mmCIF file of C-alpha atoms (C1' of nucleotides) in Angstrom:
data_model
loop_
_atom_site.group_PDB
_atom_site.id
_atom_site.type_symbol
_atom_site.label_atom_id
_atom_site.label_comp_id
_atom_site.label_asym_id
_atom_site.label_seq_id
_atom_site.Cartn_x
_atom_site.Cartn_y
_atom_site.Cartn_z
ATOM 1 C CA MET A 12 -12.926 62.375 57.786
ATOM 2 C CA PRO A 13 -14.481 64.652 54.913
ATOM 3 C CA SER A 14 -16.852 61.695 52.969
ATOM 4 C CA ALA A 15 -17.556 61.580 49.549
ATOM 5 C CA ARG A 16 -20.158 63.987 49.309
ATOM 6 C CA GLY A 17 -17.874 66.665 50.116
ATOM 7 C CA ARG A 18 -18.666 67.917 53.695
ATOM 8 C CA ASN A 19 -19.190 66.606 56.990
ATOM 9 C CA LEU A 20 -21.935 63.881 57.518
ATOM 10 C CA THR A 21 -24.351 64.095 59.997
ATOM 11 C CA PHE A 22 -24.860 61.048 63.262
ATOM 12 C CA THR A 23 -28.128 60.148 61.323
ATOM 13 C CA GLU A 24 -26.835 60.287 57.705
ATOM 14 C CA GLU A 25 -23.388 57.829 58.904
ATOM 15 C CA ALA A 26 -25.430 55.791 60.447
ATOM 16 C CA ARG A 27 -28.131 54.985 57.042
ATOM 17 C CA ARG A 28 -24.830 55.244 55.099
ATOM 18 C CA ALA A 29 -23.185 52.146 57.674
ATOM 19 C CA GLN A 30 -26.473 50.367 57.369
ATOM 20 C CA LEU A 31 -26.909 50.475 53.318
ATOM 21 C CA VAL A 32 -23.268 49.511 52.957
ATOM 22 C CA ASP A 33 -24.326 46.658 55.316
ATOM 23 C CA VAL A 34 -27.389 45.141 53.383
ATOM 24 C CA THR A 35 -25.635 45.658 50.379
ATOM 25 C CA ILE A 36 -23.016 43.510 51.908
ATOM 26 C CA GLU A 37 -25.580 40.871 52.839
ATOM 27 C CA LEU A 38 -27.453 40.638 49.527
ATOM 28 C CA VAL A 39 -24.460 40.522 47.829
ATOM 29 C CA ALA A 40 -23.191 37.535 49.575
ATOM 30 C CA GLU A 41 -26.941 35.703 50.009
ATOM 31 C CA ARG A 42 -27.883 36.177 46.431
ATOM 32 C CA GLY A 43 -24.895 37.392 44.395
ATOM 33 C CA TYR A 44 -24.108 40.695 43.086
ATOM 34 C CA ALA A 45 -26.552 40.218 39.716
ATOM 35 C CA ALA A 46 -29.609 40.120 42.613
ATOM 36 C CA ALA A 47 -28.267 43.171 44.712
ATOM 37 C CA SER A 48 -30.313 46.185 42.534
ATOM 38 C CA LEU A 49 -30.796 49.465 44.172
ATOM 39 C CA GLY A 50 -34.508 48.478 44.405
ATOM 40 C CA ARG A 51 -33.335 45.452 46.822
ATOM 41 C CA ILE A 52 -31.053 47.079 48.864
ATOM 42 C CA ALA A 53 -33.905 49.803 49.289
ATOM 43 C CA GLU A 54 -36.416 47.620 50.585
ATOM 44 C CA SER A 55 -33.805 45.738 52.458
ATOM 45 C CA ALA A 56 -32.804 48.885 54.388
ATOM 46 C CA GLY A 57 -36.170 50.003 54.472
ATOM 47 C CA ILE A 58 -36.144 53.572 52.015
ATOM 48 C CA THR A 59 -36.463 53.800 48.342
ATOM 49 C CA LYS A 60 -34.574 53.815 45.838
ATOM 50 C CA ALA A 61 -34.293 57.500 45.341
ATOM 51 C CA GLY A 62 -33.808 57.477 49.173
ATOM 52 C CA VAL A 63 -30.233 55.625 48.431
ATOM 53 C CA LEU A 64 -29.655 56.943 45.579
ATOM 54 C CA TYR A 65 -29.790 60.404 48.037
ATOM 55 C CA HIS A 66 -26.683 58.981 50.293
ATOM 56 C CA PHE A 67 -24.323 57.519 47.585
ATOM 57 C CA PRO A 68 -24.563 58.973 43.820
ATOM 58 C CA SER A 69 -24.862 55.828 41.889
ATOM 59 C CA LYS A 70 -25.202 52.538 42.836
ATOM 60 C CA GLN A 71 -21.479 51.746 42.178
ATOM 61 C CA ALA A 72 -20.652 54.135 44.629
ATOM 62 C CA LEU A 73 -22.564 52.049 47.201
ATOM 63 C CA VAL A 74 -20.759 49.223 45.936
ATOM 64 C CA GLU A 75 -17.489 50.187 45.995
ATOM 65 C CA ALA A 76 -18.411 51.511 49.699
ATOM 66 C CA ALA A 77 -19.346 47.930 50.601
ATOM 67 C CA HIS A 78 -15.795 46.617 49.024
ATOM 68 C CA GLU A 79 -13.896 49.319 50.729
ATOM 69 C CA HIS A 80 -15.625 48.683 54.315
ATOM 70 C CA VAL A 81 -14.721 45.008 53.761
ATOM 71 C CA VAL A 82 -11.168 44.733 52.691
ATOM 72 C CA SER A 83 -10.363 47.714 54.850
ATOM 73 C CA ALA A 84 -11.665 45.181 58.153
ATOM 74 C CA LEU A 85 -9.853 42.361 56.621
ATOM 75 C CA VAL A 86 -5.942 44.433 55.790
ATOM 76 C CA ALA A 87 -6.740 45.702 59.219
ATOM 77 C CA THR A 88 -6.968 42.457 61.025
ATOM 78 C CA VAL A 89 -3.975 40.468 59.126
ATOM 79 C CA GLY A 90 -1.777 43.131 59.225
ATOM 80 C CA ALA A 91 -1.908 43.477 63.000
ATOM 81 C CA ALA A 92 -1.484 39.547 63.194
ATOM 82 C CA VAL A 93 1.531 39.519 60.713
ATOM 83 C CA GLU A 94 2.994 42.785 62.431
ATOM 84 C CA ALA A 95 2.568 41.470 66.265
ATOM 85 C CA ALA A 96 4.443 37.778 65.064
ATOM 86 C CA GLY A 97 8.603 38.223 63.893
ATOM 87 C CA PRO A 98 9.733 37.721 60.487
ATOM 88 C CA ALA A 99 10.360 33.924 61.031
ATOM 89 C CA GLU A 100 6.323 33.440 61.629
ATOM 90 C CA GLY A 101 5.415 35.789 59.016
ATOM 91 C CA PRO A 102 3.640 33.303 56.773
ATOM 92 C CA ALA A 103 2.034 31.135 59.677
ATOM 93 C CA ALA A 104 0.574 34.358 61.078
ATOM 94 C CA TYR A 105 -0.709 35.901 57.683
ATOM 95 C CA ILE A 106 -2.267 32.545 56.887
ATOM 96 C CA ARG A 107 -4.250 31.827 60.660
ATOM 97 C CA SER A 108 -5.090 35.331 60.318
ATOM 98 C CA MET A 109 -6.902 35.538 56.872
ATOM 99 C CA VAL A 110 -8.161 32.048 57.401
ATOM 100 C CA GLY A 111 -9.742 32.958 61.155
ATOM 101 C CA HIS A 112 -11.341 36.550 60.005
ATOM 102 C CA LEU A 113 -12.845 34.852 56.791
ATOM 103 C CA ARG A 114 -14.123 31.540 58.229
ATOM 104 C CA GLU A 115 -16.229 34.301 60.986
ATOM 105 C CA ARG A 116 -17.048 36.572 58.210
ATOM 106 C CA PRO A 117 -18.928 34.679 55.567
ATOM 107 C CA ARG A 118 -20.334 37.929 54.277
ATOM 108 C CA HIS A 119 -17.086 39.288 53.602
ATOM 109 C CA VAL A 120 -16.267 36.425 51.576
ATOM 110 C CA ARG A 121 -18.884 36.709 48.933
ATOM 111 C CA MET A 122 -18.114 40.763 48.365
ATOM 112 C CA LEU A 123 -14.829 39.805 48.006
ATOM 113 C CA ILE A 124 -14.852 37.366 45.394
ATOM 114 C CA GLU A 125 -17.763 39.663 43.533
ATOM 115 C CA ALA A 126 -14.781 42.131 43.586
ATOM 116 C CA ILE A 127 -12.584 39.728 42.477
ATOM 117 C CA THR A 128 -14.487 38.545 39.214
ATOM 118 C CA SER A 129 -15.966 41.758 38.123
ATOM 119 C CA GLY A 130 -12.656 42.985 37.102
ATOM 120 C CA ALA A 131 -12.655 45.739 40.172
ATOM 121 C CA SER A 132 -10.170 47.876 39.543
ATOM 122 C CA LEU A 133 -9.260 47.867 43.654
ATOM 123 C CA THR A 134 -7.758 44.376 43.561
ATOM 124 C CA ASP A 135 -4.911 44.889 41.673
ATOM 125 C CA SER A 136 -3.762 40.965 41.741
ATOM 126 C CA LYS A 137 0.121 42.067 41.914
ATOM 127 C CA GLU A 138 -0.949 44.337 45.626
ATOM 128 C CA ARG A 139 -1.864 40.800 47.119
ATOM 129 C CA TRP A 140 0.971 38.375 46.450
ATOM 130 C CA SER A 141 3.831 41.113 46.340
ATOM 131 C CA ALA A 142 2.757 41.693 49.908
ATOM 132 C CA VAL A 143 2.806 38.118 50.612
ATOM 133 C CA ALA A 144 6.406 37.556 48.648
ATOM 134 C CA GLU A 145 7.546 39.596 50.900
ATOM 135 C CA LEU A 146 6.585 38.222 54.151
ATOM 136 C CA VAL A 147 7.811 34.317 52.192
ATOM 137 C CA SER A 148 11.151 36.281 51.617
ATOM 138 C CA ALA A 149 11.671 37.793 55.336
ATOM 139 C CA ALA A 150 10.943 34.598 56.192
ATOM 140 C CA ARG A 151 13.584 32.860 54.653
ATOM 141 C CA ALA A 152 16.476 35.315 55.243
ATOM 142 C CA ALA A 153 15.307 35.631 59.202
ATOM 143 C CA ARG A 154 15.663 31.263 59.317
ATOM 144 C CA GLY A 155 18.926 31.695 57.153
ATOM 145 C CA VAL A 156 17.339 28.900 54.498
ATOM 146 C CA THR A 157 19.671 28.744 51.727
ATOM 147 C CA GLY A 158 18.616 28.072 47.490
ATOM 148 C CA GLU A 159 16.321 29.880 45.059
ATOM 149 C CA VAL A 160 12.614 30.025 45.221
ATOM 150 C CA ASP A 161 10.691 31.714 43.076
ATOM 151 C CA VAL A 162 8.959 33.880 46.012
ATOM 152 C CA ARG A 163 5.729 35.028 43.591
ATOM 153 C CA SER A 164 4.445 31.431 42.902
ATOM 154 C CA ALA A 165 5.445 30.923 46.585
ATOM 155 C CA ALA A 166 2.880 33.861 47.476
ATOM 156 C CA LEU A 167 0.332 32.616 45.010
ATOM 157 C CA LEU A 168 0.273 28.901 46.245
ATOM 158 C CA ILE A 169 -0.323 30.574 49.436
ATOM 159 C CA GLY A 170 -2.707 32.900 48.683
ATOM 160 C CA GLY A 171 -5.310 29.872 46.321
ATOM 161 C CA GLY A 172 -4.440 27.808 49.719
ATOM 162 C CA ILE A 173 -6.314 30.075 51.644
ATOM 163 C CA ASP A 174 -8.709 30.696 49.515
ATOM 164 C CA ALA A 175 -9.824 26.912 49.309
ATOM 165 C CA ILE A 176 -9.993 26.214 52.899
ATOM 166 C CA VAL A 177 -12.045 29.744 53.037
ATOM 167 C CA ALA A 178 -14.678 28.266 50.369
ATOM 168 C CA GLU A 179 -14.639 25.114 51.722
ATOM 169 C CA SER A 180 -15.800 26.404 55.462
ATOM 170 C CA LEU A 181 -18.138 29.057 53.644
ATOM 171 C CA ARG A 182 -19.850 25.651 51.832
ATOM 172 C CA ASP A 183 -19.755 23.168 54.658
ATOM 173 C CA SER A 184 -20.148 24.545 58.713
ATOM 174 C CA GLU A 185 -18.070 21.481 59.665
ATOM 175 C CA TYR A 186 -15.555 21.947 57.847
ATOM 176 C CA ASP A 187 -12.307 22.246 60.423
ATOM 177 C CA ALA A 188 -10.669 25.292 58.515
ATOM 178 C CA VAL A 189 -8.585 25.826 61.609
ATOM 179 C CA ALA A 190 -7.265 22.372 61.216
ATOM 180 C CA ALA A 191 -6.863 22.683 57.264
ATOM 181 C CA ALA A 192 -5.152 26.266 58.009
ATOM 182 C CA GLU A 193 -2.652 24.457 60.019
ATOM 183 C CA LEU A 194 -1.686 21.847 57.983
ATOM 184 C CA LEU A 195 -0.823 24.706 54.752
ATOM 185 C CA VAL A 196 1.503 26.486 57.358
ATOM 186 C CA GLU A 197 3.432 23.063 58.044
ATOM 187 C CA VAL A 198 3.043 22.194 53.896
ATOM 188 C CA VAL A 199 4.402 25.702 53.805
ATOM 189 C CA GLU A 200 7.130 25.206 56.201
ATOM 190 C CA ARG A 201 8.506 22.325 54.295
ATOM 191 C CA GLY A 202 8.119 22.786 51.084
ATOM 192 C CA LEU A 203 8.699 26.942 51.023
ATOM 193 C CA LEU A 204 10.644 27.788 54.361
ATOM 194 C CA SER A 205 13.849 24.858 54.547
ATOM 195 C CA MET B 19 -27.478 11.605 21.310
ATOM 196 C CA PRO B 20 -30.876 12.746 21.755
ATOM 197 C CA SER B 21 -31.331 16.676 22.063
ATOM 198 C CA ALA B 22 -32.860 18.822 24.778
ATOM 199 C CA ARG B 23 -35.526 19.891 22.525
ATOM 200 C CA GLY B 24 -36.112 15.870 22.550
ATOM 201 C CA ARG B 25 -35.637 15.147 19.054
ATOM 202 C CA ASN B 26 -32.457 14.915 17.068
ATOM 203 C CA LEU B 27 -30.973 17.437 15.496
ATOM 204 C CA THR B 28 -29.997 18.422 12.003
ATOM 205 C CA PHE B 29 -26.748 19.029 11.465
ATOM 206 C CA THR B 30 -27.344 23.130 10.853
ATOM 207 C CA GLU B 31 -28.979 22.750 14.178
ATOM 208 C CA GLU B 32 -26.187 20.915 15.433
ATOM 209 C CA ALA B 33 -23.929 23.467 14.123
ATOM 210 C CA ARG B 34 -25.613 27.094 14.780
ATOM 211 C CA ARG B 35 -26.309 25.406 19.028
ATOM 212 C CA ALA B 36 -22.389 24.927 18.637
ATOM 213 C CA GLN B 37 -21.605 28.187 17.544
ATOM 214 C CA LEU B 38 -24.054 29.652 19.833
ATOM 215 C CA VAL B 39 -22.549 28.177 22.851
ATOM 216 C CA ASP B 40 -19.291 29.168 21.612
ATOM 217 C CA VAL B 41 -20.329 33.138 21.644
ATOM 218 C CA THR B 42 -21.628 32.410 24.854
ATOM 219 C CA ILE B 43 -18.460 31.673 26.395
ATOM 220 C CA GLU B 44 -16.305 33.946 24.506
ATOM 221 C CA LEU B 45 -19.029 37.041 26.016
ATOM 222 C CA VAL B 46 -18.749 35.565 29.233
ATOM 223 C CA ALA B 47 -14.980 35.562 29.270
ATOM 224 C CA GLU B 48 -14.327 38.772 27.697
ATOM 225 C CA ARG B 49 -17.302 41.158 29.541
ATOM 226 C CA GLY B 50 -18.362 38.857 32.033
ATOM 227 C CA TYR B 51 -21.603 37.044 33.106
ATOM 228 C CA ALA B 52 -23.985 40.301 33.566
ATOM 229 C CA ALA B 53 -22.772 41.488 29.895
ATOM 230 C CA ALA B 54 -23.789 38.403 28.088
ATOM 231 C CA SER B 55 -27.356 39.137 27.337
ATOM 232 C CA LEU B 56 -29.388 37.416 25.143
ATOM 233 C CA GLY B 57 -29.196 40.706 22.538
ATOM 234 C CA ARG B 58 -25.321 40.506 22.391
ATOM 235 C CA ILE B 59 -25.326 36.864 21.680
ATOM 236 C CA ALA B 60 -27.749 37.270 19.195
ATOM 237 C CA GLU B 61 -26.002 40.041 17.846
ATOM 238 C CA SER B 62 -21.624 38.212 17.963
ATOM 239 C CA ALA B 63 -23.614 35.209 15.992
ATOM 240 C CA GLY B 64 -25.248 36.975 13.323
ATOM 241 C CA ILE B 65 -28.900 35.952 14.074
ATOM 242 C CA THR B 66 -31.889 37.873 16.695
ATOM 243 C CA LYS B 67 -32.902 36.817 20.116
ATOM 244 C CA ALA B 68 -35.565 35.029 19.275
ATOM 245 C CA GLY B 69 -33.487 33.271 16.360
ATOM 246 C CA VAL B 70 -31.147 32.197 19.417
ATOM 247 C CA LEU B 71 -34.560 31.322 21.763
ATOM 248 C CA TYR B 72 -35.281 28.836 18.996
ATOM 249 C CA HIS B 73 -32.605 26.933 19.270
ATOM 250 C CA PHE B 74 -32.531 26.939 23.249
ATOM 251 C CA PRO B 75 -35.730 27.576 25.005
ATOM 252 C CA SER B 76 -34.158 30.044 27.634
ATOM 253 C CA LYS B 77 -31.230 32.137 28.072
ATOM 254 C CA GLN B 78 -29.876 29.641 31.394
ATOM 255 C CA ALA B 79 -30.368 26.705 28.911
ATOM 256 C CA LEU B 80 -27.816 28.207 26.505
ATOM 257 C CA VAL B 81 -25.783 29.574 30.086
ATOM 258 C CA GLU B 82 -26.190 25.671 31.169
ATOM 259 C CA ALA B 83 -24.801 24.282 27.979
ATOM 260 C CA ALA B 84 -21.530 26.127 27.703
ATOM 261 C CA HIS B 85 -21.028 25.344 31.047
ATOM 262 C CA GLU B 86 -21.399 21.621 30.535
ATOM 263 C CA HIS B 87 -19.257 21.690 27.615
ATOM 264 C CA VAL B 88 -16.252 23.702 28.970
ATOM 265 C CA VAL B 89 -16.294 21.108 31.869
ATOM 266 C CA SER B 90 -16.700 18.399 29.798
ATOM 267 C CA ALA B 91 -13.540 19.284 27.685
ATOM 268 C CA LEU B 92 -11.616 19.770 30.856
ATOM 269 C CA VAL B 93 -12.785 16.401 32.521
ATOM 270 C CA ALA B 94 -11.448 14.560 29.251
ATOM 271 C CA THR B 95 -7.986 16.047 29.223
ATOM 272 C CA VAL B 96 -7.240 15.737 32.883
ATOM 273 C CA GLY B 97 -8.924 12.459 32.997
ATOM 274 C CA ALA B 98 -6.950 11.055 30.536
ATOM 275 C CA ALA B 99 -3.575 12.656 31.514
ATOM 276 C CA VAL B 100 -4.225 10.802 35.550
ATOM 277 C CA GLU B 101 -5.288 7.584 34.193
ATOM 278 C CA ALA B 102 -1.960 7.627 31.918
ATOM 279 C CA ALA B 103 0.298 8.270 34.968
ATOM 280 C CA GLY B 104 0.713 5.715 37.232
ATOM 281 C CA PRO B 105 -1.108 5.875 40.877
ATOM 282 C CA ALA B 106 1.902 7.090 42.287
ATOM 283 C CA GLU B 107 2.544 10.001 39.804
ATOM 284 C CA GLY B 108 -1.263 10.445 39.916
ATOM 285 C CA PRO B 109 -1.586 14.071 42.019
ATOM 286 C CA ALA B 110 1.357 15.428 39.375
ATOM 287 C CA ALA B 111 -0.309 14.457 36.573
ATOM 288 C CA TYR B 112 -3.604 15.977 37.825
ATOM 289 C CA ILE B 113 -1.589 19.518 38.179
ATOM 290 C CA ARG B 114 0.245 19.231 35.347
ATOM 291 C CA SER B 115 -2.881 18.995 33.062
ATOM 292 C CA MET B 116 -5.039 20.519 34.838
ATOM 293 C CA VAL B 117 -2.895 23.841 34.786
ATOM 294 C CA GLY B 118 -1.759 22.807 31.324
ATOM 295 C CA HIS B 119 -5.264 22.425 29.644
ATOM 296 C CA LEU B 120 -6.609 25.927 31.659
ATOM 297 C CA ARG B 121 -3.685 27.729 30.397
ATOM 298 C CA GLU B 122 -4.688 27.431 26.919
ATOM 299 C CA ARG B 123 -7.899 28.128 27.411
ATOM 300 C CA PRO B 124 -8.044 31.532 28.751
ATOM 301 C CA ARG B 125 -12.137 32.001 27.717
ATOM 302 C CA HIS B 126 -13.123 28.605 29.777
ATOM 303 C CA VAL B 127 -11.419 29.521 33.131
ATOM 304 C CA ARG B 128 -13.947 32.540 32.755
ATOM 305 C CA MET B 129 -16.825 30.645 32.258
ATOM 306 C CA LEU B 130 -15.828 28.090 35.443
ATOM 307 C CA ILE B 131 -15.479 30.832 37.594
ATOM 308 C CA GLU B 132 -18.721 32.453 36.996
ATOM 309 C CA ALA B 133 -20.294 29.048 37.062
ATOM 310 C CA ILE B 134 -18.931 28.569 40.026
ATOM 311 C CA THR B 135 -19.456 31.829 41.877
ATOM 312 C CA SER B 136 -23.269 31.518 40.694
ATOM 313 C CA GLY B 137 -23.516 28.941 42.988
ATOM 314 C CA ALA B 138 -24.036 26.269 40.068
ATOM 315 C CA SER B 139 -25.643 23.201 41.052
ATOM 316 C CA LEU B 140 -23.778 21.309 38.782
ATOM 317 C CA THR B 141 -20.387 22.073 40.483
ATOM 318 C CA ASP B 142 -20.548 20.076 43.563
ATOM 319 C CA SER B 143 -17.742 21.352 45.564
ATOM 320 C CA LYS B 144 -17.441 17.736 46.805
ATOM 321 C CA GLU B 145 -17.409 16.398 43.526
ATOM 322 C CA ARG B 146 -14.158 18.343 42.738
ATOM 323 C CA TRP B 147 -12.544 17.719 46.295
ATOM 324 C CA SER B 148 -12.997 14.186 46.712
ATOM 325 C CA ALA B 149 -11.364 13.007 43.834
ATOM 326 C CA VAL B 150 -8.636 14.388 44.223
ATOM 327 C CA ALA B 151 -8.458 13.510 47.254
ATOM 328 C CA GLU B 152 -8.433 9.446 46.400
ATOM 329 C CA LEU B 153 -5.577 10.554 44.104
ATOM 330 C CA VAL B 154 -3.226 11.741 46.979
ATOM 331 C CA SER B 155 -4.597 8.449 48.692
ATOM 332 C CA ALA B 156 -3.643 6.309 46.253
ATOM 333 C CA ALA B 157 -0.224 8.115 45.430
ATOM 334 C CA ARG B 158 0.891 8.117 49.617
ATOM 335 C CA ALA B 159 -0.339 4.430 48.916
ATOM 336 C CA ALA B 160 1.885 3.335 46.350
ATOM 337 C CA ARG B 161 4.438 5.195 47.797
ATOM 338 C CA GLY B 162 4.621 3.280 51.232
ATOM 339 C CA VAL B 163 3.802 6.850 52.851
ATOM 340 C CA THR B 164 3.229 6.329 56.650
ATOM 341 C CA GLY B 165 1.242 8.209 59.037
ATOM 342 C CA GLU B 166 -2.333 10.267 58.694
ATOM 343 C CA VAL B 167 -3.426 13.074 56.742
ATOM 344 C CA ASP B 168 -6.341 14.932 56.075
ATOM 345 C CA VAL B 169 -6.577 13.932 52.340
ATOM 346 C CA ARG B 170 -9.539 16.711 52.113
ATOM 347 C CA SER B 171 -7.578 19.741 52.913
ATOM 348 C CA ALA B 172 -4.623 17.834 51.060
ATOM 349 C CA ALA B 173 -6.933 17.931 47.909
ATOM 350 C CA LEU B 174 -8.228 21.387 48.563
ATOM 351 C CA LEU B 175 -4.766 22.649 48.711
ATOM 352 C CA ILE B 176 -3.943 20.983 45.534
ATOM 353 C CA GLY B 177 -6.878 22.684 43.592
ATOM 354 C CA GLY B 178 -6.320 25.913 45.286
ATOM 355 C CA GLY B 179 -2.932 26.129 44.479
ATOM 356 C CA ILE B 180 -4.040 25.672 40.632
ATOM 357 C CA ASP B 181 -6.593 27.906 40.795
ATOM 358 C CA ALA B 182 -4.255 31.034 41.958
ATOM 359 C CA ILE B 183 -1.167 29.393 39.075
ATOM 360 C CA VAL B 184 -4.104 29.634 36.352
ATOM 361 C CA ALA B 185 -5.601 33.303 37.619
ATOM 362 C CA GLU B 186 -2.284 34.306 37.491
ATOM 363 C CA SER B 187 -0.881 33.187 34.236
ATOM 364 C CA LEU B 188 -4.451 34.508 32.955
ATOM 365 C CA ARG B 189 -3.482 38.059 34.444
ATOM 366 C CA ASP B 190 -0.138 38.065 33.254
ATOM 367 C CA SER B 191 0.764 36.673 30.406
ATOM 368 C CA GLU B 192 3.925 36.264 31.055
ATOM 369 C CA TYR B 193 3.825 34.338 34.321
ATOM 370 C CA ASP B 194 5.550 31.160 33.659
ATOM 371 C CA ALA B 195 2.595 29.426 34.796
ATOM 372 C CA VAL B 196 4.230 26.059 33.926
ATOM 373 C CA ALA B 197 7.293 26.727 36.338
ATOM 374 C CA ALA B 198 4.762 27.128 39.240
ATOM 375 C CA ALA B 199 3.125 24.302 38.609
ATOM 376 C CA GLU B 200 6.263 22.654 38.929
ATOM 377 C CA LEU B 201 7.120 24.447 41.938
ATOM 378 C CA LEU B 202 3.184 22.865 43.797
ATOM 379 C CA VAL B 203 4.332 19.250 42.370
ATOM 380 C CA GLU B 204 7.316 19.938 44.635
ATOM 381 C CA VAL B 205 5.781 21.345 47.258
ATOM 382 C CA VAL B 206 2.920 18.847 46.866
ATOM 383 C CA GLU B 207 5.749 15.519 47.192
ATOM 384 C CA ARG B 208 7.659 17.233 49.913
ATOM 385 C CA GLY B 209 4.592 18.431 52.601
ATOM 386 C CA LEU B 210 1.863 15.517 51.461
ATOM 387 C CA LEU B 211 3.519 12.774 49.470
ATOM 388 C CA SER B 212 6.115 12.042 52.195
ATOM 389 C "C1'" DG C 20 -35.145 28.500 10.643
ATOM 390 C "C1'" DT C 21 -34.943 32.986 11.175
ATOM 391 C "C1'" DC C 22 -36.911 37.317 11.828
ATOM 392 C "C1'" DT C 23 -40.262 42.002 12.820
ATOM 393 C "C1'" DA C 24 -43.397 43.504 16.734
ATOM 394 C "C1'" DT C 25 -43.930 43.557 21.344
ATOM 395 C "C1'" DA C 26 -45.043 42.784 25.474
ATOM 396 C "C1'" DA C 27 -43.735 42.671 30.402
ATOM 397 C "C1'" DA C 28 -40.795 43.169 33.998
ATOM 398 C "C1'" DC C 29 -36.541 45.384 35.892
ATOM 399 C "C1'" DG C 30 -32.551 48.309 35.585
ATOM 400 C "C1'" DG C 31 -30.592 52.735 37.315
ATOM 401 C "C1'" DA C 32 -31.439 57.366 37.704
ATOM 402 C "C1'" DT C 33 -33.375 61.864 38.079
ATOM 403 C "C1'" DA C 34 -37.377 66.001 39.546
ATOM 404 C "C1'" DG C 35 -40.150 68.026 42.498
ATOM 405 C "C1'" DA C 36 -43.230 67.817 46.578
ATOM 406 C "C1'" DC C 37 -43.050 67.352 51.465
ATOM 407 C "C1'" DG D 18 -34.042 63.349 54.306
ATOM 408 C "C1'" DT D 19 -37.006 60.862 52.409
ATOM 409 C "C1'" DC D 20 -40.775 59.786 49.189
ATOM 410 C "C1'" DT D 21 -43.828 59.456 44.958
ATOM 411 C "C1'" DA D 22 -43.637 59.728 40.234
ATOM 412 C "C1'" DT D 23 -41.732 59.284 36.371
ATOM 413 C "C1'" DC D 24 -37.743 58.385 32.673
ATOM 414 C "C1'" DC D 25 -35.343 55.582 29.719
ATOM 415 C "C1'" DG D 26 -32.754 52.404 28.868
ATOM 416 C "C1'" DT D 27 -32.155 46.717 28.779
ATOM 417 C "C1'" DT D 28 -33.741 42.619 29.592
ATOM 418 C "C1'" DT D 29 -36.273 37.479 28.553
ATOM 419 C "C1'" DA D 30 -40.388 35.975 26.053
ATOM 420 C "C1'" DT D 31 -43.754 35.459 23.031
ATOM 421 C "C1'" DA D 32 -46.470 35.339 18.885
ATOM 422 C "C1'" DG D 33 -47.297 35.656 14.847
ATOM 423 C "C1'" DA D 34 -45.602 37.003 9.435
ATOM 424 C "C1'" DC D 35 -42.090 34.753 5.802
#
DNA sequence: GTCTATAAACGGATAGAC
DNA sequence: GTCTATCCGTTTATAGAC
């Protein structure tokens, strides 16, 4: 894959880039976006500000790379889980895999939050809920459920529930996110899929 | 009420403080926390940076005052609505008043988001969900519902749903947040209160 | 009460040495 | 490929005039 630098990357370059993306995610996660300055990123990586800017043309490019990395990991996991499940179980698979994936990657969660609140162009809200809305529609069709439901709102409620569960398990590691996800699945089944 | 400055405030001081809190909320809402610098706040208020720091000892103090203002308005509205409703209708009243209040105050929403993501000490997550959890418990008792439910998770799902609805209506003013709130009420009734 | 002036630190980014 | 050195803008905050 050609890189953002317009040529192929050497192995060491690739490794450095990956390391920089990694420390960026960590810094954003632990101390917030504002604290993730070039200086601190460089320090965490063991090089200097200028060194960082050799690998990425600007701080924004680095942050975007970090954001992309996090999103790619998420969609890969969740996409596979949803496809593995049948249409009738799509929403449940989505909920379980989202909660499972994010619960195991607290640093990714912070990164996603910052990206969303910073009005990131990458995070089209519609992109998220419309995919979930289709899962809901497909599940209702597969189950032969009659009646009308606003699938957009249904999707938003599912997404909001997931966010809340993940956020809580981030704050309190004792919180049983898996059980909460099962409750959400049940509520969705009873309230939206029947 | 004695002020943070350790004495009573004159009327003009009070007015200035209120104005500064107001422009702070507006700036945070429109351009994000990072863009709400002392300089821009001062400019928006028609005075200078030093002038701002006469009224508030630091930028952080000003931001905290703005945050408190927003939270106070929210809890006053929602608290009244919940008390006006009976125990059986507590969760529904909570959902409707939260969505209604925040939908009418988009700037407050942004302020709240920034406060939460900035790891504000003021926003004890437990403080929010435990109050809602009690509403759920009371409603179940008032309705004579049997069976066990994790009220903490129930409260989190309600809160997450509200957040998602409000966020969406913030992004798309065409979105029917009131109808979405009714869907959430219905889902809660069917999935958590029966 | 609000101003000017200024300090001191930090932000991202560039040039050029090695 | 990474460093030193530097630039320039911006930030919060203070001192002291008016």
